[in-house]
XYZ file of C-alpha atoms in Angstrom:
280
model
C 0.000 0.000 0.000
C 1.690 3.645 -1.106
C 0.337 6.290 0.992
C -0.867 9.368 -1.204
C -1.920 11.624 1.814
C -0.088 14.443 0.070
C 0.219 15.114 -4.119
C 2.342 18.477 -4.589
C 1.945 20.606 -7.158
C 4.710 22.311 -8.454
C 4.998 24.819 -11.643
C 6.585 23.699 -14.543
C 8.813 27.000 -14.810
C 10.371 27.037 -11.467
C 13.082 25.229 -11.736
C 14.222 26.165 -7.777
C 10.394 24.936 -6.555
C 10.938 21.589 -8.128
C 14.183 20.472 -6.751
C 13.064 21.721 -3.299
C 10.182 19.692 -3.990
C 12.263 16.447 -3.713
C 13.126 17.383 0.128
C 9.455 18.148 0.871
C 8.153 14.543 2.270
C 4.966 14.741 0.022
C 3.827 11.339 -1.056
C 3.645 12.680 -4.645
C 4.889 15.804 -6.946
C 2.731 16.800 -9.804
C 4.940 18.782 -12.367
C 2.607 21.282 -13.504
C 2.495 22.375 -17.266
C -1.134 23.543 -17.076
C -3.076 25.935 -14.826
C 0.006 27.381 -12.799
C 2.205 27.901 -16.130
C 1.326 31.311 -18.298
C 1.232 30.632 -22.264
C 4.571 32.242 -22.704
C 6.095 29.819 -20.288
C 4.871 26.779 -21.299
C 7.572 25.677 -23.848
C 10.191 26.739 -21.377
C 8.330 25.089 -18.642
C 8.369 21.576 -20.794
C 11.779 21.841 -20.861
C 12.242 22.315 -17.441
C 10.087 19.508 -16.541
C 11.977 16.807 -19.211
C 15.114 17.939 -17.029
C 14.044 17.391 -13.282
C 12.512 13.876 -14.949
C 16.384 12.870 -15.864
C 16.981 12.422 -12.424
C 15.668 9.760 -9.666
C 13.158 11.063 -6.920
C 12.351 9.922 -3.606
C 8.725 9.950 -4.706
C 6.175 9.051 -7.326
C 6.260 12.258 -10.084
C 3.220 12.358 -12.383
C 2.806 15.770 -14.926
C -0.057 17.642 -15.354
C -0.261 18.340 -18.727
C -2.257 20.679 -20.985
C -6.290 19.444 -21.917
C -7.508 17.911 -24.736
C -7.385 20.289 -27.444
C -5.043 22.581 -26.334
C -2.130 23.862 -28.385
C 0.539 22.307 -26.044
C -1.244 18.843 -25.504
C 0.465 16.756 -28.029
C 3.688 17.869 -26.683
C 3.619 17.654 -23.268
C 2.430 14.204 -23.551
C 5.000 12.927 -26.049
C 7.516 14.558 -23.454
C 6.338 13.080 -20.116
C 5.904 9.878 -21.734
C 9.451 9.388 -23.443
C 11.227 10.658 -19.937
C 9.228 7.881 -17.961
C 7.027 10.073 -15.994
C 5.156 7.766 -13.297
C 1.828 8.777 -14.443
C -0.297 11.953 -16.325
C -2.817 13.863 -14.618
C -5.116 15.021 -17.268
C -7.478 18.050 -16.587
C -10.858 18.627 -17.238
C -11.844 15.203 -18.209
C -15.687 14.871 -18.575
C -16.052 11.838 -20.418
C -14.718 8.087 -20.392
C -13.814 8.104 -24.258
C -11.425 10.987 -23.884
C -9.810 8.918 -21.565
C -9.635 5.581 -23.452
C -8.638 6.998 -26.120
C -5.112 8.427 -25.516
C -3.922 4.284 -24.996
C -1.634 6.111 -22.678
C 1.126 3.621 -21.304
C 1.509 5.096 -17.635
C -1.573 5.660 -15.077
C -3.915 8.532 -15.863
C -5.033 10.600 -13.029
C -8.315 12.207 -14.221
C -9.336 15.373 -12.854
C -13.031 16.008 -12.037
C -13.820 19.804 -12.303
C -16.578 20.217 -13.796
C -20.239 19.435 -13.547
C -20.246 17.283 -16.612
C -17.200 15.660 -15.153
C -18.787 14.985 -11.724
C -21.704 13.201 -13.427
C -19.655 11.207 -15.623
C -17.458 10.304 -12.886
C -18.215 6.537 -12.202
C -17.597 5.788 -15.935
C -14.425 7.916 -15.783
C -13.275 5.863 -12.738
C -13.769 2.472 -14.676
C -11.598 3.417 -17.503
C -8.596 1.234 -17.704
C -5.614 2.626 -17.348
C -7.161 5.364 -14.924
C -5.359 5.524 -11.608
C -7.572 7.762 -9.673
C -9.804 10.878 -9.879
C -8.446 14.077 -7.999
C -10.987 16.480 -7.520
C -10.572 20.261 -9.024
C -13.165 22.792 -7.207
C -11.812 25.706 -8.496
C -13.072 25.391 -11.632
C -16.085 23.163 -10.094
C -17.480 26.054 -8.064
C -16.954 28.527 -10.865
C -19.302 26.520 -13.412
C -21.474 25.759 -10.476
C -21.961 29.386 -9.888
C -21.868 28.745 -5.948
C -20.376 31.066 -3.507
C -17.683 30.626 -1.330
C -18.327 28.594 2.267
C -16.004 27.499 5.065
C -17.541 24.408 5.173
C -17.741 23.688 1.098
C -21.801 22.819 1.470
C -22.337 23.791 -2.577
C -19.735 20.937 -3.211
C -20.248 18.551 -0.732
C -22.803 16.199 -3.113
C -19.749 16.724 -6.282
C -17.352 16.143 -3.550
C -18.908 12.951 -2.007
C -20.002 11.715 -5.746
C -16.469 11.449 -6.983
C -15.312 9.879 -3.742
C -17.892 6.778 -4.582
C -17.222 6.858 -8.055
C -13.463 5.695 -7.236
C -14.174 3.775 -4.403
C -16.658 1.869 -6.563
C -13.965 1.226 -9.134
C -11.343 0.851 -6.937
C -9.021 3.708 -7.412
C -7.718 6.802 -5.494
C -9.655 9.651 -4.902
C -7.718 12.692 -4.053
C -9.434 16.022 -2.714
C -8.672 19.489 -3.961
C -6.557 21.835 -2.922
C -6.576 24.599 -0.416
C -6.275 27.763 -1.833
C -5.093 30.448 0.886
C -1.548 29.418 2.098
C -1.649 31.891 5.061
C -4.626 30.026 6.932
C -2.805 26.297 8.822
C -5.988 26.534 10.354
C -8.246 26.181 7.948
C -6.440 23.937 5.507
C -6.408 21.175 8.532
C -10.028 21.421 9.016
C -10.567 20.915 5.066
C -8.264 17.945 5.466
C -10.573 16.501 8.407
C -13.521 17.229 6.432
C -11.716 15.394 2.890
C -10.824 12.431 5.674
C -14.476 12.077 6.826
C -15.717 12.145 3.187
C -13.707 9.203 2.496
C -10.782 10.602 0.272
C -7.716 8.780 0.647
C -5.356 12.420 0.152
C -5.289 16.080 -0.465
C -3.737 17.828 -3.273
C -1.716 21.219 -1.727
C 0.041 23.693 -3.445
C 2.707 25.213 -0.879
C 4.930 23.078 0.866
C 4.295 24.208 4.473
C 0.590 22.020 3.868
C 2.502 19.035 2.916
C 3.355 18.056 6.948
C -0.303 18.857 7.688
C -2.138 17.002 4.818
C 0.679 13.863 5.682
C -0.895 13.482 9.357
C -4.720 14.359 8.430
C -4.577 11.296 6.028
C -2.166 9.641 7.594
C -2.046 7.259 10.666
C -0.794 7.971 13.621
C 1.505 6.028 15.742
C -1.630 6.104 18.644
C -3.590 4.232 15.667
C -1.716 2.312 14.870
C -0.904 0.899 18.633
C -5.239 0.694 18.543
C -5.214 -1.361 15.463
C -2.444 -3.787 17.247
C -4.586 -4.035 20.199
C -7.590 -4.589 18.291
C -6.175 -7.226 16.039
C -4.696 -9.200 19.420
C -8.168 -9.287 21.031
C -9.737 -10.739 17.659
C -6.708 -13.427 17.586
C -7.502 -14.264 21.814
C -11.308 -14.257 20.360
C -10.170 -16.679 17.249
C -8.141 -19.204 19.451
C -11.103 -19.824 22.011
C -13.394 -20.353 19.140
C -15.015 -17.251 18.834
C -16.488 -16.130 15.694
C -16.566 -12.260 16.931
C -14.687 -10.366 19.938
C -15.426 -7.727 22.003
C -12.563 -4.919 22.376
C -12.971 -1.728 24.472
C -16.971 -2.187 24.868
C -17.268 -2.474 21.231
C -18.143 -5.715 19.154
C -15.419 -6.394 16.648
C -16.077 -8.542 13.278
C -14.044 -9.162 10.655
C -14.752 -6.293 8.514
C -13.005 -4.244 11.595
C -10.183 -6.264 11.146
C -9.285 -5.657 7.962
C -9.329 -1.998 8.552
C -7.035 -2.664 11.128
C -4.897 -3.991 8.715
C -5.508 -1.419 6.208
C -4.401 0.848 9.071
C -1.009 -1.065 10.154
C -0.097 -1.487 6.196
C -0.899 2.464 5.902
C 0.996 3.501 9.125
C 4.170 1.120 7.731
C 4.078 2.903 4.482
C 4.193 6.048 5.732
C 7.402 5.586 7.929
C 9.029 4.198 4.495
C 7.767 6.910 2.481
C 9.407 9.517 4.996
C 12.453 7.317 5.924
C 13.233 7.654 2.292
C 12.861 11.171 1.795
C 15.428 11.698 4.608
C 17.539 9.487 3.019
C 17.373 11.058 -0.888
């Protein structure tokens, strides 16, 4: 199990941001060539990208690249592909066929963020060769028309549809990001809130979130002492015969148990994933 609790952006033309980005513990760094890079960057920003790809990283390194139909989409692709990128995150994507039809040979991360998207979601999802589905609500809100709320209530169904839409196919989902960098605060609450909606990580976009969106989805070494304690009361249950236990007042089946697992297998990857940053 690879934790993804944290997916980094990083623009395409700042060189300096993405080799700091190797010493920043996120789970994942998405190179960006779209949103965060202006039109008179983006060839400059390709080239910077096909150089920082030259060179090992401690962590999974997918590229955003430019949408369907764009003048730079051909390009970028052909570029992330031949320097063995470890997967594309394509923007925008509203429909399985667009998709399908790239017969990319790396994982595809499609982004939902837009209300077409959201609806098409579960057939998005099942697309081979899609990894996950990482939520965009920029965009989402705009062609929603909602306004802006602490608690994202205008997004909540899009947010919660594209959660079961992976889960159902059995890939990633991966919430949005966060966009003001000055409020800790309130970018650990979103996390909470992108935990309790079932999302399995948090796209950020400055690297002082990356700590904070590592230990919202991550578990902590309290839960994962739980799940050990757990897991020994089922085994004392399973040797006298017992078909369920009973651990701190609370009935425990098997379903429990493999979350406990789940949680030990998530806790163990998360001391590799930052044992080898430390090390890189």
């Amino acid at each position: 199990m690879k934790p993804l609790r944290s997916m980094l952006y990083v623009p395409g033309d700042k060189p300096r941001a993405i080799e700091k980005a190797r010493t920043l513990g996120a789970d994942a760094v998405i190179l960006d060539l779209e949103d965060a890079v202006a039109p008179e960057h983006k060839e400059a920003a390709r080239a910077n990208v096909q150089a920082a790809l030259r060179t090992p990283w401690p962590c999974p390194v997918l590229v955003r690249v430019n949408g369907l139909g764009s003048p730079w989409e051909h390009a970028d692709r052909e570029m992330a592909l031949l320097a063995g990128v470890d997967g594309l995150v394509l923007p925008k994507v509203e429909t399985e066929s667009s998709v399908t039809e790239l017969h990319l040979r790396v994982p595809l991360w499609a982004m939902i963020e837009t209300p077409r998207g959201v609806l098409q979601a579960p057939a998005i999802a099942a697309a081979p060769g899609v990894a996950g589905l990482l939520v965009g609500t920029n965009d989402l809100a705009r062609a929603l028309r909602t306004r802006p709320h602490p608690e994202r209530l205008p997004l909540l169904h899009a947010l919660s549809a594209t959660v079961l839409a992976a889960r159902a196919a059995g890939k990633v989902p991966i919430d949005a990001v966060y966009n003001d960098v000055r409020d800790p605060e309130g970018f650990t609450r979103e996390c909470e809130q992108g935990r309790t909606l079932g999302f399995a990580g948090k796209t950020v976009i400055h690297p002082d979130q990356v700590a904070a969106a590592n230990a919202a989805f991550g578990v902590s070494d309290e839960q994962a002492q739980a799940a050990r304690d757990l897991l020994s009361a089922w085994d004392a249950a399973r040797r006298e015969g017992r078909s369920v236990a009973t651990h701190r007042g609370a009935l425990v089946e098997q379903m429990h148990v493999d979350e406990a697992h789940e949680q030990l297998a998530l806790w163990e990857a998360g001391r590799r994933t930052a044992n080898d940053t430390d090390s890189a």
